[in-house]
Short mmCIF file of C-alpha atoms in Angstrom, two decimals:
data_model
loop_
_atom_site.label_atom_id
_atom_site.label_comp_id
_atom_site.label_asym_id
_atom_site.label_seq_id
_atom_site.Cartn_x
_atom_site.Cartn_y
_atom_site.Cartn_z
CA MET M 1 12.01 31.42 -41.64
CA ARG M 2 9.44 33.89 -41.28
CA PRO M 3 8.67 35.02 -38.25
CA SER M 4 4.64 34.36 -38.31
CA LYS M 5 1.98 37.12 -38.37
CA ILE M 6 -0.66 35.09 -35.65
CA ILE M 7 -1.14 36.06 -32.27
CA ARG M 8 -2.01 33.38 -29.87
CA ASP M 9 -1.42 34.85 -26.82
CA HIS M 10 -4.64 38.11 -26.08
CA ARG M 11 -4.19 37.58 -22.60
CA SER M 12 -3.68 40.79 -20.25
CA VAL M 13 -3.07 42.40 -17.45
CA LEU M 14 -4.52 46.34 -18.30
CA ASN M 15 -7.94 47.15 -18.59
CA THR M 16 -8.57 46.17 -22.31
CA ASP M 17 -10.79 45.09 -24.34
CA SER M 18 -11.96 43.43 -27.61
CA PHE M 19 -12.33 46.78 -30.08
CA ASP M 20 -8.28 47.58 -28.29
CA LYS M 21 -7.98 43.76 -28.53
CA ARG M 22 -8.38 43.51 -32.44
CA ARG M 23 -7.18 46.46 -32.57
CA PHE M 24 -3.65 45.04 -31.79
CA LYS M 25 -3.48 41.28 -34.53
CA GLU M 26 -4.67 44.14 -36.86
CA LEU M 27 -1.43 46.07 -36.18
CA PHE M 28 0.46 42.80 -35.20
CA GLU M 29 -0.23 41.73 -38.48
CA MET M 30 1.57 44.79 -40.77
CA SER M 31 4.28 44.94 -38.34
CA GLU M 32 7.28 43.07 -39.45
CA GLY M 33 8.53 44.69 -35.83
CA LEU M 34 6.49 43.35 -33.74
CA GLN M 35 7.46 39.55 -35.05
CA LYS M 36 10.54 40.75 -34.88
CA VAL M 37 10.07 41.52 -31.41
CA ARG M 38 8.32 37.91 -30.33
CA GLU M 39 9.96 36.08 -32.39
CA GLU M 40 13.35 36.97 -30.30
CA GLY M 41 11.73 37.42 -26.62
CA GLU M 42 14.19 36.83 -23.41
CA LEU M 43 10.39 36.27 -21.25
CA PRO M 44 7.97 33.94 -22.79
CA THR M 45 5.42 35.68 -21.92
CA ILE M 46 6.45 37.82 -24.62
CA GLU M 47 3.39 38.62 -26.99
CA ALA M 48 0.86 39.71 -23.79
CA LEU M 49 2.98 42.38 -22.26
CA LEU M 50 3.42 44.08 -27.09
CA GLY M 51 0.16 44.32 -26.40
CA ASP M 52 0.19 45.27 -22.61
CA ILE M 53 3.05 48.22 -24.07
CA TRP M 54 0.44 49.27 -27.28
CA ALA M 55 -2.20 49.70 -25.06
CA ALA M 56 -0.91 51.10 -22.18
CA PHE M 57 0.73 53.67 -24.47
CA TYR M 58 -3.17 54.63 -26.70
CA LYS M 59 -5.45 54.55 -24.23
CA MET M 60 -6.53 57.45 -22.74
CA LYS M 61 -6.71 56.11 -19.29
CA PRO M 62 -5.54 52.35 -19.59
CA GLN M 63 -4.41 50.82 -15.71
CA LEU M 64 -3.46 48.06 -14.08
CA LEU M 65 -6.30 45.16 -13.61
CA LYS M 66 -7.11 45.10 -10.28
CA GLY M 67 -7.39 41.63 -7.87
CA SER M 68 -6.42 38.70 -9.07
CA THR M 69 -5.13 37.57 -12.65
CA ASP M 70 -3.95 35.27 -14.46
CA ILE M 71 -1.00 34.24 -12.38
CA SER M 72 1.56 32.65 -15.01
CA LEU M 73 1.30 36.38 -16.27
CA LYS M 74 2.66 37.90 -13.12
CA PRO M 75 6.70 39.14 -14.34
CA ASN M 76 4.39 40.98 -17.31
CA ARG M 77 2.30 42.48 -14.83
CA THR M 78 6.16 43.67 -13.10
CA LEU M 79 7.10 44.87 -15.92
CA MET M 80 4.57 46.94 -17.02
CA GLU M 81 3.48 48.27 -13.24
CA ARG M 82 7.97 49.56 -13.74
CA ILE M 83 6.78 50.90 -16.27
CA MET M 84 3.80 52.66 -16.26
CA THR M 85 5.04 54.44 -12.70
CA ASP M 86 7.59 56.29 -14.27
CA GLU M 87 7.47 60.07 -13.77
CA LYS M 88 7.65 60.19 -17.26
CA PHE M 89 4.97 57.62 -17.94
CA GLU M 90 2.42 60.41 -18.58
CA GLU M 91 4.69 62.87 -20.73
CA HIS M 92 5.28 59.77 -23.11
CA ARG M 93 1.72 58.91 -23.56
CA SER M 94 1.02 62.61 -24.71
CA TYR M 95 3.22 62.02 -27.82
CA THR M 96 1.19 58.47 -28.39
CA LYS M 97 -1.93 58.36 -27.03
CA LEU M 98 -4.79 57.32 -30.14
CA ASP M 99 -1.19 56.92 -32.01
CA ASP M 100 -1.82 54.02 -33.49
CA LEU M 101 1.24 54.59 -35.52
CA ALA M 102 3.20 55.88 -31.98
CA SER M 103 1.76 53.41 -29.52
CA ALA M 104 2.96 50.85 -32.49
CA ILE M 105 6.33 52.28 -32.74
CA CYS M 106 7.08 52.26 -28.22
CA ALA M 107 5.49 49.11 -28.05
CA VAL M 108 8.32 47.93 -31.12
CA LYS M 109 11.06 49.78 -29.38
CA PHE M 110 10.11 48.86 -25.57
CA GLY M 111 10.08 45.44 -26.44
CA GLU M 112 13.48 45.70 -28.08
CA VAL M 113 15.03 47.49 -25.58
CA ILE M 114 13.32 44.42 -22.60
CA ASN M 115 14.73 41.46 -24.89
CA THR M 116 18.23 43.30 -24.22
CA TRP M 117 18.18 43.59 -20.97
CA LEU M 118 16.89 40.32 -20.07
CA ALA M 119 19.06 39.05 -21.83
CA GLU M 120 22.53 41.18 -20.33
CA GLU M 121 20.58 40.48 -17.20
CA LYS M 122 20.90 36.39 -17.59
CA ALA M 123 23.45 36.60 -19.06
CA GLU M 124 25.42 38.04 -16.33
CA ASP M 125 23.28 35.40 -13.34
CA GLU M 126 22.40 31.98 -14.06
CA GLU M 127 19.80 31.37 -11.89
CA LEU M 128 17.00 33.94 -13.85
CA GLN M 129 18.25 32.22 -16.71
CA GLN M 130 16.98 28.70 -15.44
CA GLN M 131 14.01 29.82 -14.35
CA LEU M 132 13.34 31.73 -17.76
CA ASP M 133 13.75 28.26 -19.13
CA VAL M 134 11.96 25.94 -16.94
CA VAL M 135 9.01 28.84 -17.92
CA GLN M 136 9.57 28.58 -21.01
CA VAL M 137 9.55 24.70 -21.03
CA LEU M 138 6.05 24.69 -19.34
CA GLN M 139 4.44 27.50 -22.04
CA ASP M 140 4.98 24.88 -24.16
CA GLU M 141 3.87 22.35 -22.79
CA PHE M 142 0.78 24.50 -22.12
CA PRO M 143 -0.77 26.05 -25.18
CA VAL M 144 -2.80 29.41 -23.63
CA LYS M 145 -6.25 28.87 -23.42
CA GLN M 146 -9.15 31.09 -22.64
CA ALA M 147 -10.65 29.94 -18.96
CA GLU M 148 -13.09 28.13 -19.94
CA GLU M 149 -10.37 25.89 -21.60
CA ALA M 150 -7.86 25.65 -18.37
CA GLU M 151 -10.03 22.26 -17.49
CA GLU M 152 -8.67 20.02 -20.21
CA VAL M 153 -5.45 20.13 -19.48
CA GLU M 154 -4.09 18.71 -16.37
CA SER M 155 -3.62 19.80 -13.06
CA GLY M 156 -0.54 19.49 -11.85
CA THR M 157 1.25 21.01 -15.96
CA LEU M 158 -0.83 24.41 -14.96
CA GLN M 159 0.46 23.57 -11.25
CA GLU M 160 4.31 24.37 -12.47
CA LEU M 161 3.88 26.55 -14.81
CA GLU M 162 2.15 28.64 -11.71
CA ASP M 163 4.42 27.75 -9.06
CA ALA M 164 7.17 28.66 -12.50
CA SER M 165 6.14 31.83 -13.03
CA VAL M 166 5.66 33.49 -9.20
CA LYS M 167 9.03 32.28 -8.63
CA LEU M 168 10.30 34.42 -12.01
CA ASN M 169 8.33 37.18 -10.58
CA GLU M 170 9.98 37.99 -7.23
CA LYS M 171 13.38 37.21 -9.41
CA LEU M 172 12.30 39.28 -11.45
CA GLU M 173 11.40 42.14 -9.32
CA LEU M 174 15.02 41.40 -7.72
CA THR M 175 15.70 42.66 -10.10
CA LEU M 176 14.12 44.88 -10.91
CA GLU M 177 15.42 47.14 -7.56
CA THR M 178 19.14 46.01 -7.68
CA ASN M 179 19.22 47.34 -12.76
CA GLY M 180 15.85 49.54 -12.26
CA GLU M 181 17.83 52.30 -12.87
CA ARG M 182 19.70 51.32 -16.65
CA PHE M 183 15.82 49.65 -16.74
CA MET M 184 14.31 53.56 -17.03
CA GLN M 185 16.83 54.90 -18.60
CA ALA M 186 16.60 52.50 -21.71
CA MET M 187 13.52 52.86 -21.84
CA ASP M 188 13.48 56.97 -22.02
CA ASP M 189 15.50 56.53 -24.58
CA ALA M 190 12.59 53.49 -26.57
CA VAL M 191 9.94 57.16 -25.93
CA LYS M 192 13.03 58.87 -28.15
CA GLU M 193 12.99 56.67 -30.61
CA THR M 194 10.74 55.97 -31.93
CA ILE M 195 9.63 59.99 -31.72
CA LYS M 196 12.50 59.95 -33.90
CA VAL M 197 11.29 57.91 -35.99
CA LYS M 198 7.57 59.22 -36.64
CA GLU M 199 9.84 62.56 -37.42
CA SER M 200 11.56 60.62 -40.06
CA LEU M 201 8.68 58.94 -41.43
CA ILE M 202 7.00 62.61 -41.43
CA SER M 203 9.79 63.89 -43.58
CA LEU M 204 10.34 61.12 -45.95
CA MET M 205 6.32 60.70 -47.02
CA GLY M 206 4.71 63.86 -45.65
CA GLY M 207 3.81 66.83 -48.36
CA LEU M 208 4.84 69.90 -48.15
CA SER M 209 3.44 71.77 -46.16
CA ALA M 210 4.84 73.21 -42.99
CA GLY M 211 3.75 72.50 -39.98
CA LYS M 212 1.58 69.23 -41.72
CA GLY M 213 3.67 66.52 -41.13
CA ASP M 214 1.37 64.64 -39.51
CA ALA M 215 -1.67 65.16 -41.11
CA ASP M 216 0.60 64.27 -44.30
CA LEU M 217 1.64 61.42 -42.70
CA LYS M 218 -2.63 60.43 -41.93
CA LYS M 219 -2.92 60.21 -45.56
CA VAL M 220 -0.59 57.41 -46.03
CA PRO M 221 -2.56 53.78 -45.63
CA LEU M 222 -1.25 52.35 -42.22
CA ARG M 223 0.71 49.39 -43.26
CA ASP M 224 2.35 51.15 -46.18
CA GLN M 225 3.51 53.88 -42.56
CA LEU M 226 4.65 50.38 -40.49
CA ALA M 227 6.91 48.84 -43.65
CA VAL M 228 9.01 52.35 -43.35
CA ALA M 229 8.76 52.43 -39.70
CA ASP M 230 10.33 49.21 -39.52
CA LYS M 231 13.03 49.89 -42.12
CA VAL M 232 13.61 53.41 -40.71
CA ALA M 233 14.15 52.63 -36.67
CA MET M 234 16.62 49.01 -38.05
CA ASP M 235 17.92 51.31 -41.38
CA PRO M 236 20.81 53.92 -40.23
CA LYS M 237 21.00 54.60 -43.87
CA MET M 238 16.94 55.69 -44.05
CA GLN M 239 17.36 57.13 -41.44
CA GLU M 240 20.30 59.82 -43.66
CA ILE M 241 17.61 59.68 -45.90
CA ALA M 242 15.09 60.70 -44.11
CA GLU M 243 17.04 63.84 -42.81
CA TRP M 244 18.06 65.13 -46.51
CA ALA M 245 14.40 64.42 -47.89
CA GLY M 246 12.84 66.78 -44.98
CA ARG M 247 15.53 69.32 -45.55
CA PHE M 248 15.03 69.70 -49.28
CA LYS M 249 11.33 69.93 -47.98
CA GLU M 250 11.74 73.26 -46.10
CA VAL M 251 14.12 73.82 -49.85
CA ALA M 252 11.37 72.47 -52.20
CA ARG M 253 8.13 75.04 -50.59
CA GLN M 254 10.47 77.91 -50.52
CA LYS M 255 10.71 77.59 -54.18
CA GLN M 256 6.98 76.66 -54.78
CA LYS M 257 5.92 79.99 -52.82
CA SER M 258 5.11 81.37 -56.18
CA ASN M 259 2.97 78.41 -57.49
CA TYR M 260 0.82 80.52 -54.56
CA ALA M 261 1.06 84.10 -54.86
CA GLU M 262 -1.53 86.19 -52.49
CA SER M 263 -4.68 86.56 -53.86
CA ILE M 264 -8.07 88.98 -52.69
CA GLU M 265 -10.18 86.46 -53.68
CA ARG M 266 -11.09 84.46 -50.61
CA ARG M 267 -11.12 80.64 -51.85
CA GLY M 268 -12.53 77.78 -49.43
CA VAL M 269 -10.99 77.88 -45.66
CA THR M 270 -7.68 76.67 -44.34
CA MET M 271 -6.01 76.37 -41.64
CA GLY M 272 -2.95 79.17 -39.99
CA ASN M 273 -2.23 82.00 -37.29
CA GLU M 274 -3.18 84.92 -38.89
CA MET M 275 -5.26 87.09 -37.49
CA GLU M 276 -6.81 89.00 -40.41
CA ARG M 277 -7.74 86.11 -41.47
CA LEU M 278 -9.69 84.36 -38.83
CA LEU M 279 -13.27 83.66 -39.98
CA PRO M 280 -15.74 84.88 -37.34
CA MET M 281 -16.01 82.05 -35.68
CA GLU M 282 -13.33 81.89 -34.39
CA LEU M 283 -12.78 85.83 -33.39
CA GLY M 284 -16.08 84.63 -31.43
CA LEU M 285 -14.84 82.20 -29.38
CA TYR M 286 -11.90 84.40 -28.72
CA THR M 287 -14.07 86.48 -26.80
CA HIS M 288 -16.18 83.78 -24.81
CA LYS M 289 -14.03 82.93 -21.65
CA ALA M 290 -15.08 79.88 -21.35
CA THR M 291 -13.40 78.61 -25.67
CA LYS M 292 -10.47 81.63 -24.44
CA ASN M 293 -8.03 79.37 -23.04
CA ASP M 294 -8.33 76.07 -26.76
CA PHE M 295 -8.34 79.16 -28.91
CA LEU M 296 -5.12 80.02 -27.79
CA ARG M 297 -3.64 76.72 -27.46
CA ARG M 298 -5.26 76.25 -31.42
CA PHE M 299 -3.57 79.57 -32.73
CA ALA M 300 -0.18 78.81 -30.61
CA GLU M 301 -0.13 75.38 -32.90
CA GLY M 302 -1.73 76.87 -36.55
CA GLU M 303 -5.08 74.92 -35.62
CA THR M 304 -7.09 78.20 -36.47
CA LEU M 305 -9.47 77.99 -39.68
CA GLN M 306 -8.07 80.70 -41.46
CA PHE M 307 -10.07 81.48 -45.04
CA GLU M 308 -8.09 80.72 -48.29
CA GLN M 309 -7.04 83.44 -50.67
CA LYS M 310 -4.61 82.17 -52.89
CA LYS M 311 -4.45 81.93 -55.80
CA ARG M 312 -4.94 77.86 -57.25
CA GLU M 313 -1.84 76.87 -59.17
CA GLU M 314 -1.86 75.82 -62.28
CA LEU M 315 -2.63 72.36 -63.03
CA GLY M 316 -2.03 70.14 -66.48
CA LYS M 317 1.84 70.83 -66.63
CA GLY M 318 3.61 67.23 -67.73
CA PRO M 319 5.86 65.30 -66.05
CA ILE M 320 8.91 65.57 -64.13
CA VAL M 321 11.46 63.11 -65.57
CA PHE M 322 14.48 62.77 -63.35
CA CYS M 323 17.23 61.26 -64.98
CA LEU M 324 19.77 60.58 -61.87
CA ASP M 325 23.51 59.36 -62.70
CA GLN M 326 23.80 55.85 -60.89
CA SER M 327 27.88 55.17 -61.49
CA GLY M 328 30.25 54.21 -59.04
CA SER M 329 31.97 57.37 -57.88
CA MET M 330 28.11 58.43 -57.10
CA LYS M 331 27.98 56.62 -54.23
CA LEU M 332 29.02 58.81 -51.53
CA LEU M 333 26.00 61.09 -52.92
CA ASP M 334 23.14 57.83 -52.38
CA ASN M 335 21.11 59.68 -49.83
CA GLN M 336 21.55 63.17 -51.16
CA SER M 337 19.85 62.20 -54.21
CA LYS M 338 16.66 60.28 -52.66
CA GLY M 339 16.18 62.67 -50.48
CA PHE M 340 16.66 65.03 -53.72
CA ILE M 341 13.82 62.81 -55.25
CA LEU M 342 11.37 62.42 -52.37
CA ALA M 343 12.01 66.09 -52.53
CA LEU M 344 10.88 67.05 -56.36
CA LEU M 345 7.46 64.17 -55.47
CA SER M 346 6.40 65.86 -53.58
CA ILE M 347 6.14 68.86 -55.72
CA ALA M 348 4.87 66.37 -58.57
CA LYS M 349 2.13 65.18 -55.43
CA LYS M 350 0.85 68.44 -55.12
CA GLN M 351 1.18 69.63 -59.37
CA ARG M 352 -0.63 66.68 -59.59
CA ARG M 353 2.00 65.37 -62.12
CA ASP M 354 3.82 62.48 -62.96
CA LEU M 355 7.57 61.74 -62.05
CA CYS M 356 9.22 58.95 -63.89
CA VAL M 357 13.05 58.21 -61.54
CA LEU M 358 15.50 56.95 -64.66
CA LEU M 359 18.42 55.90 -62.30
CA PHE M 360 21.26 55.44 -64.90
CA SER M 361 24.42 53.65 -65.46
CA THR M 362 25.44 51.19 -68.20
CA THR M 363 21.66 50.14 -67.01
CA LEU M 364 18.71 51.32 -66.30
CA GLN M 365 15.69 50.60 -64.11
CA ARG M 366 12.52 52.69 -64.31
CA ASP M 367 10.25 53.96 -61.36
CA THR M 368 7.48 55.93 -62.52
CA PHE M 369 5.20 57.84 -60.09
CA TYR M 370 1.78 58.87 -61.06
CA ARG M 371 0.52 62.15 -59.71
CA GLY M 372 3.77 62.25 -57.21
CA LYS M 373 2.04 59.77 -55.25
CA ILE M 374 4.95 56.46 -53.38
CA THR M 375 4.42 53.58 -51.98
CA GLY M 376 5.74 52.45 -48.63
CA ASN M 377 6.92 49.20 -50.48
CA GLU M 378 7.93 51.65 -53.06
CA LEU M 379 9.35 53.96 -51.13
CA ILE M 380 11.81 50.84 -49.86
CA ARG M 381 12.91 49.27 -53.26
CA LEU M 382 13.98 53.58 -54.22
CA ALA M 383 15.69 53.99 -51.13
CA ARG M 384 17.86 50.52 -50.73
CA THR M 385 18.50 51.05 -55.39
CA TYR M 386 22.04 50.97 -56.73
CA LEU M 387 23.48 50.51 -59.89
CA GLY M 388 26.49 50.78 -59.50
CA GLY M 389 28.81 51.42 -63.16
CA GLY M 390 29.54 52.61 -65.69
CA THR M 391 27.77 56.19 -67.82
CA ASP M 392 25.61 56.09 -70.05
CA PHE M 393 24.20 59.51 -71.45
CA THR M 394 21.59 57.99 -74.56
CA LEU M 395 20.08 55.05 -72.65
CA SER M 396 18.98 57.60 -70.38
CA LEU M 397 18.30 60.60 -72.51
CA ASN M 398 16.33 58.02 -75.02
CA ALA M 399 14.46 56.78 -72.11
CA ALA M 400 13.66 60.72 -71.19
CA LEU M 401 11.60 60.65 -75.17
CA GLN M 402 10.49 57.14 -74.74
CA VAL M 403 8.63 58.46 -71.74
CA ILE M 404 7.28 62.34 -73.25
CA ASP M 405 6.47 60.37 -75.65
CA GLN M 406 3.97 58.36 -74.14
CA SER M 407 3.15 60.93 -71.64
CA ALA M 408 -1.03 63.09 -72.94
CA PHE M 409 1.10 66.38 -71.56
CA LYS M 410 2.86 68.59 -73.87
CA GLN M 411 5.46 70.83 -72.02
CA ALA M 412 7.79 68.19 -69.53
CA ASP M 413 10.32 69.04 -67.23
CA VAL M 414 13.82 66.69 -67.98
CA ILE M 415 16.34 67.40 -64.77
CA PHE M 416 19.09 65.25 -65.08
CA VAL M 417 22.19 65.33 -62.99
CA THR M 418 25.31 62.80 -63.29
CA ASP M 419 29.18 63.80 -62.07
CA GLY M 420 30.95 62.07 -64.80
CA GLU M 421 31.21 63.02 -68.98
CA ASP M 422 30.41 60.88 -71.52
CA GLU M 423 30.25 60.63 -75.49
CA VAL M 424 26.20 61.44 -77.38
CA SER M 425 26.74 60.77 -80.54
CA ALA M 426 25.74 63.70 -82.93
CA GLU M 427 22.66 61.86 -85.50
CA PHE M 428 21.15 60.61 -81.84
CA LEU M 429 21.42 64.65 -80.34
CA ASP M 430 19.46 65.56 -83.47
CA THR M 431 17.39 63.21 -82.43
CA PHE M 432 16.70 64.10 -79.25
CA ASN M 433 16.89 68.16 -79.49
CA ARG M 434 14.30 68.35 -82.20
CA LYS M 435 12.28 65.73 -80.73
CA LYS M 436 12.32 68.77 -77.28
CA LYS M 437 11.21 71.78 -80.10
CA GLU M 438 7.77 69.06 -81.14
CA LYS M 439 7.25 68.79 -77.51
CA GLU M 440 8.37 71.31 -75.86
CA PHE M 441 10.56 70.07 -73.02
CA HIS M 442 13.44 71.99 -71.19
CA VAL M 443 16.44 69.57 -69.69
CA LEU M 444 17.94 71.30 -66.78
CA THR M 445 21.09 69.26 -65.92
CA LEU M 446 22.85 69.77 -62.93
CA VAL M 447 27.10 69.02 -63.06
CA ILE M 448 28.28 67.80 -60.23
CA GLY M 449 32.69 68.59 -59.67
CA ASN M 450 33.21 67.44 -62.46
CA GLU M 451 33.29 69.57 -65.34
CA THR M 452 31.52 68.84 -68.73
CA GLY M 453 30.91 69.79 -71.97
CA GLN M 454 28.84 67.24 -73.79
CA ALA M 455 25.56 68.54 -71.65
CA ASP M 456 25.77 71.84 -73.25
CA ALA M 457 24.51 69.80 -76.02
CA PHE M 458 21.40 68.54 -75.58
CA SER M 459 20.38 70.93 -72.42
CA ASP M 460 18.45 74.30 -71.60
CA ARG M 461 20.91 75.00 -69.04
CA VAL M 462 23.67 73.15 -67.68
CA ILE M 463 24.12 74.65 -63.78
CA HIS M 464 27.64 73.01 -61.64
CA VAL M 465 27.12 71.99 -58.31
CA THR M 466 29.39 70.40 -56.03
CA ASP M 467 26.47 68.35 -53.66
CA PHE M 468 22.82 68.33 -54.06
CA ASP M 469 22.88 70.33 -50.61
CA GLU M 470 24.05 73.40 -52.88
CA GLU M 471 21.57 76.79 -53.23
CA GLY M 472 22.49 75.73 -57.66
CA SER M 473 20.41 72.95 -57.19
CA PHE M 474 17.88 73.78 -56.13
CA THR M 475 16.96 75.39 -59.34
CA ALA M 476 15.98 71.78 -59.96
CA PHE M 477 12.23 73.31 -57.60
CA GLU M 478 10.75 75.68 -59.53
CA ILE M 479 10.01 73.38 -62.21
#
């Protein structure tokens, strides 16, 4: 059964307003991670607690409500008070406040920690388990309602729920007093995991520009960000692909520098920290006492406004066709290869070129990313796809010809990657090479590990490498 996307409990122990509740409702509907934490919740009021955790990290000035609140939320208040009085809380918030994504990831990670911690504690404490069970039963009998509707419920049932919640809260406070250090250490670890997931998302979905990963990520629809974040948080494979993508994008950025040769002509405004290019307005802010510190902070972070003095890159190139051997012997390099593809996608996006990925073995999977754009679901599908089986060069090369025939551009770049050997008929080679000349496209072949003579027959250049993380492989980033 799939987790429900409907929020039933909007109550809060914080100073949340209608905007906060509406925004969290939207995030909850988009995040499978939040839904999963709720379904696995050890605390009867976990849904309301998730909203408060999100608000505590998102809002500029989160505060616990003063005076009386819903008695059944006393356990939530106890947990939120412990979280918000921690000495590292404000330090953690510097990373999450006003950031929908980071705050949502934090809510997921904290929710997971609370579920795990409570499960461990109640396994060792029968009284805690009994009290949690009692509150859960009463909570099920007393649907969450607005205060003005409370009189519709029998006062006895409501009183029982409140009494049970008070006892559970007293037990929870005692448990936190004895095992609070372990609880807070788990919370610190949750924040570190949040940062790691966010950085992985930047590596997976960001572009090539140095220092602009967060800005690039914000251009991606939040629904896609959350979808990928959920998978990254749960799947070590996605985390490794993110590491490779970050590594390869940095290499690609260096290789692409030749496309942005320096120019005397000024072509607009960008951000950076090159003193000789700063706008006069920024220099004025530096000389003023009231704005000097802000200028220095932005200058150190590369966020000051400066003139852009770079040539416009040549656009209108043909598509990039990436043929990747996914036979059984390539399995160990699968995560590397996916990171490599994401780096190529960043190049394609910057140059507004279509990238067609042809995964082949004895079968073929074709995915075309127009102008280098990839959605969250497409990224997840690409990361999880592995064909296995044997090797069929002709299948892949023929598909590459079809892609180029359908393109309005000439001068395509075909990158062919294999670690195997396969026979290609002379007749097909004649057809392929004739088409190559007509369409003016070029083929770069990366041969991984093994020697092969067959690639010379259809390639303009063949490079032998041991894996993708080798200088020869980086030639593909110069396209």
